[in-house]
Amino acid sequence: MSDPMRPPVSHHHPEPTSLRSGPSRSRASLRTAVVWEVLQEALERRVKATGRESLDVLDTGGGSGNFAVPAARLGHRVTVVDPSPNALFALERRAAEAGVADRVKGVQGDAHGLFDVAERGGYDAVLCHGVLEYVDDPAEGVRNAVAALRPEGVLSLLAAGLGGAVLARALAGHFKEAKQALDDPNGRWGTGDPVPRRFTAEQLTGLVEGAGLRVGAVHGVRVFADLVPGVLVDTEPGALEALLKLEEAAAELPAFHSVATQLHVLGETGGAAETSGAGETGGAVEA
């Protein structure tokens, strides 16, 4: 059985757009703010280092283009690999609506056979978001992503965090499930858990380093966003803006990585590490 890049059903997530691109806010922006800012800044550094305005980006498991389309809006050429025909159809439509159809290409495939549809060593940046939770061999998934990079390139890795799931189950009163997730080698809280595997920050950085990359930055994603009651954020004046700033401030602090819903690791090849520093968080994103 080949490794699926994500579950058969592709869930829609808010499309990330930099705060610098517009003034609007939404609660959904909390889910992608940190990741998009880190990624955008990493791409900007690669543009400066290469002297090329347009980079080649591979988005593995990119679904309907939540990150691919905004990256294309920055002028980059993006190839999205995803096993879901429905997701790729939505990607095509979204890219057309955004006016970047000529810079976004969707191909059907999975992590196990990545180089059946993608070029080995042909990309300045590779996105591997929400993939490792579902593949049979996470180490192989990371190695394939790294093998797709050029000698100077960056890897954006996003995966489910163990601590965030344990905390969420406990706060919901499901103490046995919280303990189960804590003890389970894959971080699952039970048979009804929709996520096959979760990670600690140490596990993800180990996978990145084991594949030969330098870890440029680690961020906790959705540290507070999934715990704060929606009614508070939606009705309290200034609450969303304050929560966004809190998420950004906590994202880089190792103390909060252990309770984040997701973990983001930025990996750099040896050549890229020599010409750039670690990523920094910035503003929010729009839905």
PDB file of C-alpha atoms in Angstrom:
ATOM      1  CA  MET A   1       0.000   0.000   0.000  1.00  0.00           C
ATOM      2  CA  SER A   2       1.436   3.387  -0.969  1.00  0.00           C
ATOM      3  CA  ASP A   3       1.796   6.144   1.550  1.00  0.00           C
ATOM      4  CA  PRO A   4      -1.092   8.607   1.343  1.00  0.00           C
ATOM      5  CA  MET A   5      -0.120  12.212   1.774  1.00  0.00           C
ATOM      6  CA  ARG A   6      -3.255  13.009   3.685  1.00  0.00           C
ATOM      7  CA  PRO A   7      -6.648  11.486   4.458  1.00  0.00           C
ATOM      8  CA  PRO A   8      -8.893  10.772   1.444  1.00  0.00           C
ATOM      9  CA  VAL A   9     -11.086  13.731   2.343  1.00  0.00           C
ATOM     10  CA  SER A  10      -9.310  17.054   1.966  1.00  0.00           C
ATOM     11  CA  HIS A  11     -10.558  19.530   4.538  1.00  0.00           C
ATOM     12  CA  HIS A  12     -10.692  23.200   3.609  1.00  0.00           C
ATOM     13  CA  HIS A  13      -8.480  25.472   5.656  1.00  0.00           C
ATOM     14  CA  PRO A  14      -8.175  29.232   5.473  1.00  0.00           C
ATOM     15  CA  GLU A  15      -5.879  30.457   2.755  1.00  0.00           C
ATOM     16  CA  PRO A  16      -2.867  32.219   4.240  1.00  0.00           C
ATOM     17  CA  THR A  17      -2.192  35.769   3.180  1.00  0.00           C
ATOM     18  CA  SER A  18       0.333  38.004   4.826  1.00  0.00           C
ATOM     19  CA  LEU A  19      -0.782  40.807   7.084  1.00  0.00           C
ATOM     20  CA  ARG A  20       1.295  43.001   4.845  1.00  0.00           C
ATOM     21  CA  SER A  21      -1.124  42.206   2.009  1.00  0.00           C
ATOM     22  CA  GLY A  22      -4.247  43.550   3.674  1.00  0.00           C
ATOM     23  CA  PRO A  23      -5.813  44.852   6.882  1.00  0.00           C
ATOM     24  CA  SER A  24      -8.610  42.347   7.423  1.00  0.00           C
ATOM     25  CA  ARG A  25      -8.614  39.787  10.253  1.00  0.00           C
ATOM     26  CA  SER A  26     -10.493  36.593  10.948  1.00  0.00           C
ATOM     27  CA  ARG A  27     -10.367  33.972  13.669  1.00  0.00           C
ATOM     28  CA  ALA A  28      -9.437  31.448  10.984  1.00  0.00           C
ATOM     29  CA  SER A  29      -6.209  33.372  10.396  1.00  0.00           C
ATOM     30  CA  LEU A  30      -4.946  32.065  13.741  1.00  0.00           C
ATOM     31  CA  ARG A  31      -4.464  28.640  12.178  1.00  0.00           C
ATOM     32  CA  THR A  32      -1.943  29.686   9.556  1.00  0.00           C
ATOM     33  CA  ALA A  33      -0.460  33.007  10.678  1.00  0.00           C
ATOM     34  CA  VAL A  34       2.849  31.790  12.072  1.00  0.00           C
ATOM     35  CA  VAL A  35       3.508  29.223   9.352  1.00  0.00           C
ATOM     36  CA  TRP A  36       2.839  31.616   6.498  1.00  0.00           C
ATOM     37  CA  GLU A  37       5.030  34.372   7.891  1.00  0.00           C
ATOM     38  CA  VAL A  38       7.944  31.995   8.474  1.00  0.00           C
ATOM     39  CA  LEU A  39       7.514  30.525   5.005  1.00  0.00           C
ATOM     40  CA  GLN A  40       7.192  33.891   3.284  1.00  0.00           C
ATOM     41  CA  GLU A  41      10.333  35.193   4.935  1.00  0.00           C
ATOM     42  CA  ALA A  42      12.219  32.024   4.016  1.00  0.00           C
ATOM     43  CA  LEU A  43      11.189  32.462   0.385  1.00  0.00           C
ATOM     44  CA  GLU A  44      12.255  36.099   0.479  1.00  0.00           C
ATOM     45  CA  ARG A  45      15.686  35.054   1.742  1.00  0.00           C
ATOM     46  CA  ARG A  46      16.024  32.512  -1.052  1.00  0.00           C
ATOM     47  CA  VAL A  47      15.100  35.179  -3.615  1.00  0.00           C
ATOM     48  CA  LYS A  48      17.852  37.443  -2.305  1.00  0.00           C
ATOM     49  CA  ALA A  49      20.375  34.611  -2.111  1.00  0.00           C
ATOM     50  CA  THR A  50      19.701  33.293  -5.613  1.00  0.00           C
ATOM     51  CA  GLY A  51      19.180  36.631  -7.304  1.00  0.00           C
ATOM     52  CA  ARG A  52      16.073  35.177  -8.958  1.00  0.00           C
ATOM     53  CA  GLU A  53      12.689  36.813  -8.468  1.00  0.00           C
ATOM     54  CA  SER A  54      10.827  33.548  -9.051  1.00  0.00           C
ATOM     55  CA  LEU A  55      11.557  30.320  -7.195  1.00  0.00           C
ATOM     56  CA  ASP A  56      10.484  26.761  -7.896  1.00  0.00           C
ATOM     57  CA  VAL A  57       8.355  25.466  -5.009  1.00  0.00           C
ATOM     58  CA  LEU A  58       7.068  21.941  -4.419  1.00  0.00           C
ATOM     59  CA  ASP A  59       4.032  21.577  -2.155  1.00  0.00           C
ATOM     60  CA  THR A  60       3.642  17.915  -1.183  1.00  0.00           C
ATOM     61  CA  GLY A  61       0.141  17.100  -0.039  1.00  0.00           C
ATOM     62  CA  GLY A  62      -0.793  20.686  -0.870  1.00  0.00           C
ATOM     63  CA  GLY A  63      -4.478  19.929  -1.370  1.00  0.00           C
ATOM     64  CA  SER A  64      -6.532  22.811  -2.693  1.00  0.00           C
ATOM     65  CA  GLY A  65      -3.694  25.323  -2.537  1.00  0.00           C
ATOM     66  CA  ASN A  66      -3.904  26.937   0.881  1.00  0.00           C
ATOM     67  CA  PHE A  67      -0.210  27.785   0.701  1.00  0.00           C
ATOM     68  CA  ALA A  68       0.477  27.191  -2.981  1.00  0.00           C
ATOM     69  CA  VAL A  69      -1.762  29.970  -4.280  1.00  0.00           C
ATOM     70  CA  PRO A  70      -0.391  32.669  -1.936  1.00  0.00           C
ATOM     71  CA  ALA A  71       3.150  31.568  -2.847  1.00  0.00           C
ATOM     72  CA  ALA A  72       2.249  31.898  -6.518  1.00  0.00           C
ATOM     73  CA  ARG A  73       0.901  35.382  -5.805  1.00  0.00           C
ATOM     74  CA  LEU A  74       4.413  36.264  -4.695  1.00  0.00           C
ATOM     75  CA  GLY A  75       5.569  35.320  -8.187  1.00  0.00           C
ATOM     76  CA  HIS A  76       6.849  31.800  -7.566  1.00  0.00           C
ATOM     77  CA  ARG A  77       6.181  28.691  -9.639  1.00  0.00           C
ATOM     78  CA  VAL A  78       4.453  26.065  -7.495  1.00  0.00           C
ATOM     79  CA  THR A  79       3.907  22.375  -8.141  1.00  0.00           C
ATOM     80  CA  VAL A  80       1.318  20.739  -5.897  1.00  0.00           C
ATOM     81  CA  VAL A  81       1.377  16.960  -5.440  1.00  0.00           C
ATOM     82  CA  ASP A  82      -1.725  15.467  -3.844  1.00  0.00           C
ATOM     83  CA  PRO A  83      -3.512  12.096  -4.103  1.00  0.00           C
ATOM     84  CA  SER A  84      -7.003  13.631  -4.172  1.00  0.00           C
ATOM     85  CA  PRO A  85      -8.491  14.530  -7.571  1.00  0.00           C
ATOM     86  CA  ASN A  86     -11.109  16.664  -5.828  1.00  0.00           C
ATOM     87  CA  ALA A  87      -8.446  18.672  -4.048  1.00  0.00           C
ATOM     88  CA  LEU A  88      -6.551  19.206  -7.274  1.00  0.00           C
ATOM     89  CA  PHE A  89      -9.725  20.359  -9.012  1.00  0.00           C
ATOM     90  CA  ALA A  90     -10.285  22.873  -6.217  1.00  0.00           C
ATOM     91  CA  LEU A  91      -6.650  23.956  -6.563  1.00  0.00           C
ATOM     92  CA  GLU A  92      -7.106  24.617 -10.274  1.00  0.00           C
ATOM     93  CA  ARG A  93     -10.215  26.678  -9.606  1.00  0.00           C
ATOM     94  CA  ARG A  94      -8.621  28.643  -6.776  1.00  0.00           C
ATOM     95  CA  ALA A  95      -5.507  29.391  -8.805  1.00  0.00           C
ATOM     96  CA  ALA A  96      -7.641  30.621 -11.699  1.00  0.00           C
ATOM     97  CA  GLU A  97      -9.698  32.858  -9.438  1.00  0.00           C
ATOM     98  CA  ALA A  98      -6.486  34.307  -7.981  1.00  0.00           C
ATOM     99  CA  GLY A  99      -5.064  34.956 -11.444  1.00  0.00           C
ATOM    100  CA  VAL A 100      -2.066  32.660 -10.948  1.00  0.00           C
ATOM    101  CA  ALA A 101      -3.111  29.606 -12.969  1.00  0.00           C
ATOM    102  CA  ASP A 102       0.024  29.934 -15.100  1.00  0.00           C
ATOM    103  CA  ARG A 103       2.235  29.580 -12.013  1.00  0.00           C
ATOM    104  CA  VAL A 104       0.453  26.681 -10.270  1.00  0.00           C
ATOM    105  CA  LYS A 105       0.559  23.087 -11.477  1.00  0.00           C
ATOM    106  CA  GLY A 106      -1.287  20.262  -9.745  1.00  0.00           C
ATOM    107  CA  VAL A 107      -0.317  16.615 -10.194  1.00  0.00           C
ATOM    108  CA  GLN A 108      -1.798  13.512  -8.613  1.00  0.00           C
ATOM    109  CA  GLY A 109       0.619  11.483  -6.520  1.00  0.00           C
ATOM    110  CA  ASP A 110       1.724  10.526  -3.027  1.00  0.00           C
ATOM    111  CA  ALA A 111       4.787  10.648  -0.802  1.00  0.00           C
ATOM    112  CA  HIS A 112       5.877   7.090  -1.531  1.00  0.00           C
ATOM    113  CA  GLY A 113       6.117   7.698  -5.288  1.00  0.00           C
ATOM    114  CA  LEU A 114       6.984  11.400  -5.139  1.00  0.00           C
ATOM    115  CA  PHE A 115       9.584  11.260  -7.903  1.00  0.00           C
ATOM    116  CA  ASP A 116       7.178   9.629 -10.281  1.00  0.00           C
ATOM    117  CA  VAL A 117       5.561  13.054 -10.609  1.00  0.00           C
ATOM    118  CA  ALA A 118       8.132  15.533  -9.247  1.00  0.00           C
ATOM    119  CA  GLU A 119      11.700  16.356 -10.202  1.00  0.00           C
ATOM    120  CA  ARG A 120      14.457  15.136  -7.910  1.00  0.00           C
ATOM    121  CA  GLY A 121      16.704  18.036  -6.853  1.00  0.00           C
ATOM    122  CA  GLY A 122      14.621  20.556  -8.771  1.00  0.00           C
ATOM    123  CA  TYR A 123      13.122  22.891  -6.148  1.00  0.00           C
ATOM    124  CA  ASP A 124      14.234  25.874  -4.113  1.00  0.00           C
ATOM    125  CA  ALA A 125      11.659  25.140  -1.417  1.00  0.00           C
ATOM    126  CA  VAL A 126       9.591  22.124  -0.452  1.00  0.00           C
ATOM    127  CA  LEU A 127       6.449  22.296   1.678  1.00  0.00           C
ATOM    128  CA  CYS A 128       5.524  19.191   3.625  1.00  0.00           C
ATOM    129  CA  HIS A 129       2.430  20.238   5.564  1.00  0.00           C
ATOM    130  CA  GLY A 130       0.067  17.720   7.149  1.00  0.00           C
ATOM    131  CA  VAL A 131       1.803  14.797   5.447  1.00  0.00           C
ATOM    132  CA  LEU A 132       3.904  12.984   8.031  1.00  0.00           C
ATOM    133  CA  GLU A 133       0.860  12.170  10.168  1.00  0.00           C
ATOM    134  CA  TYR A 134      -0.434   9.874   7.435  1.00  0.00           C
ATOM    135  CA  VAL A 135       2.556   8.229   5.766  1.00  0.00           C
ATOM    136  CA  ASP A 136       3.694   4.756   6.763  1.00  0.00           C
ATOM    137  CA  ASP A 137       7.302   5.903   7.186  1.00  0.00           C
ATOM    138  CA  PRO A 138       7.771   9.552   8.288  1.00  0.00           C
ATOM    139  CA  ALA A 139      11.566   9.323   7.921  1.00  0.00           C
ATOM    140  CA  GLU A 140      11.162   8.281   4.281  1.00  0.00           C
ATOM    141  CA  GLY A 141       8.697  11.120   3.748  1.00  0.00           C
ATOM    142  CA  VAL A 142      11.221  13.666   5.012  1.00  0.00           C
ATOM    143  CA  ARG A 143      14.068  12.099   3.010  1.00  0.00           C
ATOM    144  CA  ASN A 144      12.001  12.335  -0.169  1.00  0.00           C
ATOM    145  CA  ALA A 145      11.161  15.970   0.537  1.00  0.00           C
ATOM    146  CA  VAL A 146      14.838  16.749   1.089  1.00  0.00           C
ATOM    147  CA  ALA A 147      15.844  14.858  -2.069  1.00  0.00           C
ATOM    148  CA  ALA A 148      13.576  17.184  -4.041  1.00  0.00           C
ATOM    149  CA  LEU A 149      15.581  20.226  -2.914  1.00  0.00           C
ATOM    150  CA  ARG A 150      18.338  21.908  -4.834  1.00  0.00           C
ATOM    151  CA  PRO A 151      21.764  22.153  -3.120  1.00  0.00           C
ATOM    152  CA  GLU A 152      20.593  25.448  -1.637  1.00  0.00           C
ATOM    153  CA  GLY A 153      16.997  25.074  -0.486  1.00  0.00           C
ATOM    154  CA  VAL A 154      14.567  25.130   2.413  1.00  0.00           C
ATOM    155  CA  LEU A 155      12.053  22.648   3.780  1.00  0.00           C
ATOM    156  CA  SER A 156       8.861  23.794   5.513  1.00  0.00           C
ATOM    157  CA  LEU A 157       7.597  20.941   7.688  1.00  0.00           C
ATOM    158  CA  LEU A 158       4.268  21.119   9.539  1.00  0.00           C
ATOM    159  CA  ALA A 159       2.827  18.257  11.575  1.00  0.00           C
ATOM    160  CA  ALA A 160       0.415  17.542  14.422  1.00  0.00           C
ATOM    161  CA  GLY A 161       1.840  18.083  17.902  1.00  0.00           C
ATOM    162  CA  LEU A 162       1.453  15.490  20.644  1.00  0.00           C
ATOM    163  CA  GLY A 163       1.171  17.889  23.560  1.00  0.00           C
ATOM    164  CA  GLY A 164      -1.646  19.907  22.041  1.00  0.00           C
ATOM    165  CA  ALA A 165      -3.796  16.791  21.649  1.00  0.00           C
ATOM    166  CA  VAL A 166      -3.130  15.643  25.209  1.00  0.00           C
ATOM    167  CA  LEU A 167      -3.999  19.063  26.586  1.00  0.00           C
ATOM    168  CA  ALA A 168      -7.153  19.363  24.491  1.00  0.00           C
ATOM    169  CA  ARG A 169      -8.487  15.957  25.603  1.00  0.00           C
ATOM    170  CA  ALA A 170      -7.749  16.738  29.233  1.00  0.00           C
ATOM    171  CA  LEU A 171      -9.445  20.138  29.141  1.00  0.00           C
ATOM    172  CA  ALA A 172     -12.483  18.492  27.553  1.00  0.00           C
ATOM    173  CA  GLY A 173     -12.684  16.131  30.524  1.00  0.00           C
ATOM    174  CA  HIS A 174     -11.485  13.074  28.602  1.00  0.00           C
ATOM    175  CA  PHE A 175      -8.707  12.201  31.023  1.00  0.00           C
ATOM    176  CA  LYS A 176      -8.338   8.556  30.014  1.00  0.00           C
ATOM    177  CA  GLU A 177      -7.984   9.564  26.370  1.00  0.00           C
ATOM    178  CA  ALA A 178      -5.424  12.214  27.306  1.00  0.00           C
ATOM    179  CA  LYS A 179      -3.397   9.596  29.147  1.00  0.00           C
ATOM    180  CA  GLN A 180      -3.776   7.199  26.222  1.00  0.00           C
ATOM    181  CA  ALA A 181      -2.369   9.801  23.813  1.00  0.00           C
ATOM    182  CA  LEU A 182       0.485  10.481  26.177  1.00  0.00           C
ATOM    183  CA  ASP A 183       1.398   6.792  26.414  1.00  0.00           C
ATOM    184  CA  ASP A 184       0.726   5.765  22.815  1.00  0.00           C
ATOM    185  CA  PRO A 185       3.856   5.639  20.610  1.00  0.00           C
ATOM    186  CA  ASN A 186       1.947   7.422  17.852  1.00  0.00           C
ATOM    187  CA  GLY A 187       0.202   9.900  20.135  1.00  0.00           C
ATOM    188  CA  ARG A 188      -3.301   8.580  19.447  1.00  0.00           C
ATOM    189  CA  TRP A 189      -6.005   9.002  22.083  1.00  0.00           C
ATOM    190  CA  GLY A 190      -8.157   6.066  20.918  1.00  0.00           C
ATOM    191  CA  THR A 191      -9.642   4.165  18.014  1.00  0.00           C
ATOM    192  CA  GLY A 192     -11.798   7.149  17.100  1.00  0.00           C
ATOM    193  CA  ASP A 193      -8.818   9.462  16.767  1.00  0.00           C
ATOM    194  CA  PRO A 194      -8.768  10.786  13.171  1.00  0.00           C
ATOM    195  CA  VAL A 195      -5.026  11.536  13.281  1.00  0.00           C
ATOM    196  CA  PRO A 196      -2.828   8.437  12.813  1.00  0.00           C
ATOM    197  CA  ARG A 197       0.334   9.969  14.267  1.00  0.00           C
ATOM    198  CA  ARG A 198       1.530  12.983  16.258  1.00  0.00           C
ATOM    199  CA  PHE A 199       4.997  14.281  17.015  1.00  0.00           C
ATOM    200  CA  THR A 200       7.062  16.119  19.578  1.00  0.00           C
ATOM    201  CA  ALA A 201       9.376  18.934  18.529  1.00  0.00           C
ATOM    202  CA  GLU A 202      12.343  16.680  19.256  1.00  0.00           C
ATOM    203  CA  GLN A 203      11.011  13.972  16.964  1.00  0.00           C
ATOM    204  CA  LEU A 204      10.459  16.380  14.077  1.00  0.00           C
ATOM    205  CA  THR A 205      13.825  18.086  14.399  1.00  0.00           C
ATOM    206  CA  GLY A 206      15.409  14.635  14.604  1.00  0.00           C
ATOM    207  CA  LEU A 207      13.777  13.665  11.315  1.00  0.00           C
ATOM    208  CA  VAL A 208      14.958  16.875   9.656  1.00  0.00           C
ATOM    209  CA  GLU A 209      18.515  16.545  10.920  1.00  0.00           C
ATOM    210  CA  GLY A 210      18.535  12.837  10.100  1.00  0.00           C
ATOM    211  CA  ALA A 211      17.766  13.753   6.484  1.00  0.00           C
ATOM    212  CA  GLY A 212      20.836  15.988   6.383  1.00  0.00           C
ATOM    213  CA  LEU A 213      19.323  19.432   6.938  1.00  0.00           C
ATOM    214  CA  ARG A 214      20.119  22.112   9.463  1.00  0.00           C
ATOM    215  CA  VAL A 215      17.166  23.159  11.633  1.00  0.00           C
ATOM    216  CA  GLY A 216      16.713  26.861  11.021  1.00  0.00           C
ATOM    217  CA  ALA A 217      13.679  27.436  13.249  1.00  0.00           C
ATOM    218  CA  VAL A 218      11.024  25.617  15.268  1.00  0.00           C
ATOM    219  CA  HIS A 219       7.628  27.149  16.006  1.00  0.00           C
ATOM    220  CA  GLY A 220       4.589  26.082  17.942  1.00  0.00           C
ATOM    221  CA  VAL A 221       1.394  26.629  15.953  1.00  0.00           C
ATOM    222  CA  ARG A 222      -2.060  27.150  17.461  1.00  0.00           C
ATOM    223  CA  VAL A 223      -0.773  27.210  21.021  1.00  0.00           C
ATOM    224  CA  PHE A 224      -3.826  29.054  22.336  1.00  0.00           C
ATOM    225  CA  ALA A 225      -6.143  29.384  19.332  1.00  0.00           C
ATOM    226  CA  ASP A 226      -7.824  25.997  19.739  1.00  0.00           C
ATOM    227  CA  LEU A 227      -8.354  26.470  23.480  1.00  0.00           C
ATOM    228  CA  VAL A 228      -9.881  29.951  23.583  1.00  0.00           C
ATOM    229  CA  PRO A 229     -13.704  30.030  23.345  1.00  0.00           C
ATOM    230  CA  GLY A 230     -14.792  31.353  19.972  1.00  0.00           C
ATOM    231  CA  VAL A 231     -17.427  33.613  21.490  1.00  0.00           C
ATOM    232  CA  LEU A 232     -14.727  35.471  23.391  1.00  0.00           C
ATOM    233  CA  VAL A 233     -12.652  36.102  20.299  1.00  0.00           C
ATOM    234  CA  ASP A 234     -15.659  37.063  18.192  1.00  0.00           C
ATOM    235  CA  THR A 235     -17.318  39.443  20.649  1.00  0.00           C
ATOM    236  CA  GLU A 236     -14.592  41.000  22.759  1.00  0.00           C
ATOM    237  CA  PRO A 237     -13.211  44.177  21.090  1.00  0.00           C
ATOM    238  CA  GLY A 238      -9.565  43.732  20.142  1.00  0.00           C
ATOM    239  CA  ALA A 239      -9.454  40.108  21.321  1.00  0.00           C
ATOM    240  CA  LEU A 240      -8.532  38.628  17.947  1.00  0.00           C
ATOM    241  CA  GLU A 241      -5.673  41.031  17.369  1.00  0.00           C
ATOM    242  CA  ALA A 242      -4.363  40.422  20.878  1.00  0.00           C
ATOM    243  CA  LEU A 243      -4.608  36.656  20.456  1.00  0.00           C
ATOM    244  CA  LEU A 244      -2.753  36.811  17.151  1.00  0.00           C
ATOM    245  CA  LYS A 245       0.085  38.722  18.797  1.00  0.00           C
ATOM    246  CA  LEU A 246       0.129  36.251  21.673  1.00  0.00           C
ATOM    247  CA  GLU A 247       0.359  33.324  19.253  1.00  0.00           C
ATOM    248  CA  GLU A 248       3.267  34.962  17.457  1.00  0.00           C
ATOM    249  CA  ALA A 249       5.102  35.714  20.687  1.00  0.00           C
ATOM    250  CA  ALA A 250       4.654  32.194  22.070  1.00  0.00           C
ATOM    251  CA  ALA A 251       5.449  30.401  18.804  1.00  0.00           C
ATOM    252  CA  GLU A 252       9.207  30.740  19.114  1.00  0.00           C
ATOM    253  CA  LEU A 253       9.448  29.874  22.807  1.00  0.00           C
ATOM    254  CA  PRO A 254      10.432  26.222  23.398  1.00  0.00           C
ATOM    255  CA  ALA A 255       8.321  26.123  26.569  1.00  0.00           C
ATOM    256  CA  PHE A 256       5.168  26.354  24.438  1.00  0.00           C
ATOM    257  CA  HIS A 257       6.190  23.834  21.765  1.00  0.00           C
ATOM    258  CA  SER A 258       5.085  21.023  24.056  1.00  0.00           C
ATOM    259  CA  VAL A 259       1.458  22.220  24.116  1.00  0.00           C
ATOM    260  CA  ALA A 260       1.030  23.396  20.521  1.00  0.00           C
ATOM    261  CA  THR A 261      -1.614  21.784  18.312  1.00  0.00           C
ATOM    262  CA  GLN A 262       0.878  21.764  15.444  1.00  0.00           C
ATOM    263  CA  LEU A 263       4.630  22.100  15.137  1.00  0.00           C
ATOM    264  CA  HIS A 264       6.477  23.836  12.328  1.00  0.00           C
ATOM    265  CA  VAL A 265      10.122  23.162  11.527  1.00  0.00           C
ATOM    266  CA  LEU A 266      12.117  25.073   8.938  1.00  0.00           C
ATOM    267  CA  GLY A 267      15.006  23.013   7.591  1.00  0.00           C
ATOM    268  CA  GLU A 268      17.837  24.336   5.447  1.00  0.00           C
ATOM    269  CA  THR A 269      20.404  22.638   3.249  1.00  0.00           C
ATOM    270  CA  GLY A 270      24.035  23.360   3.994  1.00  0.00           C
ATOM    271  CA  GLY A 271      24.250  25.877   1.184  1.00  0.00           C
ATOM    272  CA  ALA A 272      21.093  27.693   2.189  1.00  0.00           C
ATOM    273  CA  ALA A 273      22.139  27.827   5.850  1.00  0.00           C
ATOM    274  CA  GLU A 274      25.289  29.702   4.883  1.00  0.00           C
ATOM    275  CA  THR A 275      23.324  32.470   3.183  1.00  0.00           C
ATOM    276  CA  SER A 276      20.387  32.907   5.557  1.00  0.00           C
ATOM    277  CA  GLY A 277      19.479  33.058   9.219  1.00  0.00           C
ATOM    278  CA  ALA A 278      16.702  31.380  11.179  1.00  0.00           C
ATOM    279  CA  GLY A 279      13.124  32.298  10.368  1.00  0.00           C
ATOM    280  CA  GLU A 280      11.163  34.848  12.350  1.00  0.00           C
ATOM    281  CA  THR A 281       7.491  35.225  12.939  1.00  0.00           C
ATOM    282  CA  GLY A 282       5.623  38.186  11.557  1.00  0.00           C
ATOM    283  CA  GLY A 283       2.034  39.229  11.061  1.00  0.00           C
ATOM    284  CA  ALA A 284      -1.201  37.368  10.661  1.00  0.00           C
ATOM    285  CA  VAL A 285      -2.993  35.832   7.740  1.00  0.00           C
ATOM    286  CA  GLU A 286      -6.394  36.266   6.253  1.00  0.00           C
ATOM    287  CA  ALA A 287      -9.005  33.642   5.577  1.00  0.00           C
TER     288      ALA A 287
END
